[in-house]
PDB file of C-alpha atoms in Angstrom:
ATOM      1  CA  MET A   1      76.029  -4.542  -2.241  1.00 51.00           C
ATOM      2  CA  ALA A   2      74.032  -3.557  -5.311  1.00 54.00           C
ATOM      3  CA  THR A   3      75.774  -3.545  -8.663  1.00 50.00           C
ATOM      4  CA  THR A   4      74.850  -2.117 -12.044  1.00 49.00           C
ATOM      5  CA  ASN A   5      73.880  -4.662 -14.666  1.00 46.00           C
ATOM      6  CA  ASP A   6      74.818  -3.225 -18.095  1.00 47.00           C
ATOM      7  CA  VAL A   7      72.714  -5.746 -20.043  1.00 47.00           C
ATOM      8  CA  SER A   8      69.348  -4.874 -18.512  1.00 52.00           C
ATOM      9  CA  ASN A   9      70.249  -1.400 -17.173  1.00 57.00           C
ATOM     10  CA  GLY A  10      69.072  -2.388 -13.683  1.00 68.00           C
ATOM     11  CA  MET A  11      70.364  -3.238 -10.229  1.00 77.00           C
ATOM     12  CA  THR A  12      71.356  -6.721  -9.162  1.00 89.00           C
ATOM     13  CA  GLU A  13      71.218  -7.558  -5.476  1.00 92.00           C
ATOM     14  CA  PRO A  14      71.312 -10.765  -3.472  1.00 93.00           C
ATOM     15  CA  CYS A  15      67.896 -12.417  -3.136  1.00 93.00           C
ATOM     16  CA  GLU A  16      67.331 -14.667  -0.121  1.00 91.00           C
ATOM     17  CA  GLU A  17      64.586 -16.634  -1.919  1.00 93.00           C
ATOM     18  CA  CYS A  18      66.512 -17.219  -5.170  1.00 93.00           C
ATOM     19  CA  GLU A  19      69.827 -17.595  -3.290  1.00 92.00           C
ATOM     20  CA  THR A  20      71.670 -15.659  -6.005  1.00 93.00           C
ATOM     21  CA  ASP A  21      72.161 -12.120  -7.312  1.00 93.00           C
ATOM     22  CA  THR A  22      69.098 -11.151  -9.347  1.00 93.00           C
ATOM     23  CA  LEU A  23      67.620  -8.043 -10.952  1.00 94.00           C
ATOM     24  CA  HIS A  24      65.647  -5.964  -8.425  1.00 92.00           C
ATOM     25  CA  GLU A  25      63.308  -3.008  -8.723  1.00 92.00           C
ATOM     26  CA  VAL A  26      64.262  -0.565  -5.962  1.00 91.00           C
ATOM     27  CA  SER A  27      62.198   2.392  -4.710  1.00 93.00           C
ATOM     28  CA  VAL A  28      61.843   4.654  -1.679  1.00 94.00           C
ATOM     29  CA  GLN A  29      58.457   4.954   0.050  1.00 93.00           C
ATOM     30  CA  LEU A  30      57.330   7.188   2.905  1.00 89.00           C
ATOM     31  CA  VAL A  31      55.560   5.197   5.633  1.00 87.00           C
ATOM     32  CA  THR A  32      53.503   6.773   8.428  1.00 83.00           C
ATOM     33  CA  GLU A  33      54.572   5.214  11.721  1.00 78.00           C
ATOM     34  CA  GLY A  34      52.872   7.458  14.272  1.00 72.00           C
ATOM     35  CA  GLY A  35      49.475   5.790  14.208  1.00 70.00           C
ATOM     36  CA  GLU A  36      46.313   7.861  14.185  1.00 74.00           C
ATOM     37  CA  GLY A  37      45.728  11.434  15.215  1.00 73.00           C
ATOM     38  CA  GLU A  38      46.568  14.990  14.404  1.00 74.00           C
ATOM     39  CA  ASN A  39      50.361  14.542  14.289  1.00 75.00           C
ATOM     40  CA  ALA A  40      50.409  11.299  12.277  1.00 71.00           C
ATOM     41  CA  ARG A  41      51.208  13.122   9.043  1.00 71.00           C
ATOM     42  CA  TYR A  42      54.481  14.338  10.583  1.00 77.00           C
ATOM     43  CA  SER A  43      55.750  10.882  11.501  1.00 81.00           C
ATOM     44  CA  ARG A  44      56.606   9.636   8.012  1.00 84.00           C
ATOM     45  CA  GLU A  45      59.846   7.726   7.607  1.00 88.00           C
ATOM     46  CA  PRO A  46      61.643   6.712   4.378  1.00 92.00           C
ATOM     47  CA  TYR A  47      61.860   3.002   3.596  1.00 94.00           C
ATOM     48  CA  ARG A  48      63.963   1.382   0.880  1.00 94.00           C
ATOM     49  CA  VAL A  49      61.770  -1.170  -0.861  1.00 94.00           C
ATOM     50  CA  ARG A  50      63.184  -3.775  -3.212  1.00 93.00           C
ATOM     51  CA  GLU A  51      61.418  -6.453  -5.230  1.00 94.00           C
ATOM     52  CA  CYS A  52      63.113  -9.368  -6.953  1.00 94.00           C
ATOM     53  CA  GLN A  53      62.169  -9.466 -10.622  1.00 93.00           C
ATOM     54  CA  ARG A  54      62.678 -13.244 -10.743  1.00 93.00           C
ATOM     55  CA  CYS A  55      60.612 -14.528  -7.791  1.00 95.00           C
ATOM     56  CA  GLY A  56      58.688 -11.439  -6.615  1.00 93.00           C
ATOM     57  CA  ASN A  57      60.147 -11.480  -3.081  1.00 95.00           C
ATOM     58  CA  ARG A  58      59.646  -7.999  -1.584  1.00 95.00           C
ATOM     59  CA  GLU A  59      61.633  -6.533   1.315  1.00 94.00           C
ATOM     60  CA  SER A  60      61.664  -3.120   2.977  1.00 93.00           C
ATOM     61  CA  GLN A  61      64.194  -1.492   5.277  1.00 92.00           C
ATOM     62  CA  ARG A  62      63.843   1.702   7.279  1.00 92.00           C
ATOM     63  CA  MET A  63      66.453   4.205   6.100  1.00 91.00           C
ATOM     64  CA  ASN A  64      66.338   6.675   9.007  1.00 79.00           C
ATOM     65  CA  ASN A  65      67.178   5.204  12.387  1.00 70.00           C
ATOM     66  CA  ALA A  66      67.163   8.477  14.337  1.00 55.00           C
TER      67      ALA A  66
END
């Protein structure tokens, strides 16, 4: 679970590469999953993207599993 880090005003989360809780930059990005074609613009899904500020490891997770 993410926690607030009062010192750096950021979010600390577990990092698999660093094997410890580290400061992460977290954002949400819309990713087109429908491929090419006329309806591709309607197939965007939100992904939670996080990047470790120590080692640069970047992970994304689909937020909508409908």
